[in-house]
Amino acid sequence: MRKLLSLICSFFISLLLVPLIRKVSAGSDAFARQNKRTIHHGKISRIGGIAIYAAFAISMSLFIEPDRALIGAFLASSMMFFTGLADDFFDLKPGMKMLFQFLAACLLIQYGVRTDSLHLPFGIVIDWPILSALFTLVWVVGITNAVNLMDGLDGLAGGISLVVFSIVASISLVDHRMDMITLSMVMCGALLGFLIYNAHPASIFMGDCGSLFLGCMIASTSLMGFKSSTILTLALPILILLLPIIDTLSAILRRKIKGQSFSTADKKHLHHQLMRRFGHGNTVVIMCGITFLFGLCAFLYIYDRKFGLLLILILLVIIEVFIEKTGMISPYYRPLLGFLNRIIGGSERPNQKRSANRQTNQKHSSKTTMDESMEFTIRMSVSNPGRSKLASQEIEQTRRIKFGNREHHRSNHR
């Protein structure tokens, strides 16, 4: 009952704060700016993340008795929140934002929120504190930026975060982690209250303050909730967050190939590709559904590893095919489709080559015959001057036929 009250409380706090934040931002410069990645029009407030942060902070003080790890998670996420808020108002440089993100991750490690030693297959144990700290840094900064990059459509980052915290609450219920259940419920309530205004068409955006806060909370929660040392528990949070991870890695590769900075905005993200085919609202539903399926795979993996792995592989293949078909990384990046084409089209290639060779030979033969005809006409005109005029007419007619066919061929290709 107390956990349900925490959800209701955070929901109403967030719900009531959003209209107030919109009025406050009307007199400031905290509006979303249009660039290559945005799709909105008009002046829309981009500091809605304040409502999510305030709802969580107030509900946490009322319903959660924090331990050292939770205090560390709250402090690190608060640092992320204020970094994002400063960026929403003053547009910080990417390097400055990244510096504060690493400092927040270091603060998290200082409070003991980090991975433990890893027990890999074949009895391999990795128990290096430095490696653990490095992994935690990469994990926190990576997930934070992944959620930030997903904030490209109305309700997308909030919807995916809602699904993630719901899955974390379900897995925590199985593991009897009451603290993690309450934490997840508070976050779900705060997100639900905000999404009422952020769903398409959005009247407010969460901004960097909201997306960085959510990203850090998701990264921290995954480390606190799945902290044991087996490879299984390390795989669970990766599975839950696999969609934003795939989108982030695709963006890094795409911009690396083009020689662009990682912070360069574009419309090649997974949600942009889906939106061109299914529309704005349907894209958000599809991506939240895919995140839910990955979370379901993580949940099923606990009980049946073979079935869980099968579902994971099917989902990964579907996403890989979509990435290659849409050219998300590069038009030339098609390893899976290229492999399938070689297998399926292998028997057809000899016939296709023979057909292409016949067409080439026919063209060459036609060209040779026409050239020989022109040469014969020229010789006849030299040997018989009386036929010079007639020969000139025949040459001209032959040229018209030859070059006329070329022009006709070119117009067909156009």
PDB file of C-alpha atoms in Angstrom, residues 83 87 90-102 141 145 148 208 212 255 261-265:
ATOM      1  CA  THR A  83      24.171  20.402 -15.631  1.00  0.00           C
ATOM      2  CA  ASP A  87      22.542  23.796 -20.708  1.00  0.00           C
ATOM      3  CA  PHE A  90      22.870  28.869 -21.478  1.00  0.00           C
ATOM      4  CA  ASP A  91      23.763  26.166 -24.056  1.00  0.00           C
ATOM      5  CA  LEU A  92      26.902  24.700 -22.516  1.00  0.00           C
ATOM      6  CA  LYS A  93      29.701  23.439 -24.727  1.00  0.00           C
ATOM      7  CA  PRO A  94      29.701  19.624 -25.266  1.00  0.00           C
ATOM      8  CA  GLY A  95      33.073  19.291 -23.542  1.00  0.00           C
ATOM      9  CA  MET A  96      31.795  21.071 -20.432  1.00  0.00           C
ATOM     10  CA  LYS A  97      28.707  18.850 -20.278  1.00  0.00           C
ATOM     11  CA  MET A  98      30.829  15.718 -20.630  1.00  0.00           C
ATOM     12  CA  LEU A  99      33.137  16.888 -17.826  1.00  0.00           C
ATOM     13  CA  PHE A 100      30.232  17.257 -15.379  1.00  0.00           C
ATOM     14  CA  GLN A 101      28.869  13.875 -16.448  1.00  0.00           C
ATOM     15  CA  PHE A 102      32.172  12.196 -15.585  1.00  0.00           C
ATOM     16  CA  VAL A 141      27.998   8.365 -19.032  1.00  0.00           C
ATOM     17  CA  ASN A 145      23.775  10.155 -23.205  1.00  0.00           C
ATOM     18  CA  ASN A 148      19.471  12.121 -23.947  1.00  0.00           C
ATOM     19  CA  ASP A 208      18.477  18.196 -21.015  1.00  0.00           C
ATOM     20  CA  LEU A 212      20.262  13.684 -18.114  1.00  0.00           C
ATOM     21  CA  ARG A 255      29.249  10.310 -37.384  1.00  0.00           C
ATOM     22  CA  SER A 261      31.567  15.348 -34.059  1.00  0.00           C
ATOM     23  CA  PHE A 262      29.550  13.094 -31.743  1.00  0.00           C
ATOM     24  CA  SER A 263      27.470  16.110 -30.645  1.00  0.00           C
ATOM     25  CA  THR A 264      26.413  16.898 -34.247  1.00  0.00           C
ATOM     26  CA  ALA A 265      22.621  16.794 -34.574  1.00  0.00           C
TER      27      ALA A 265
END
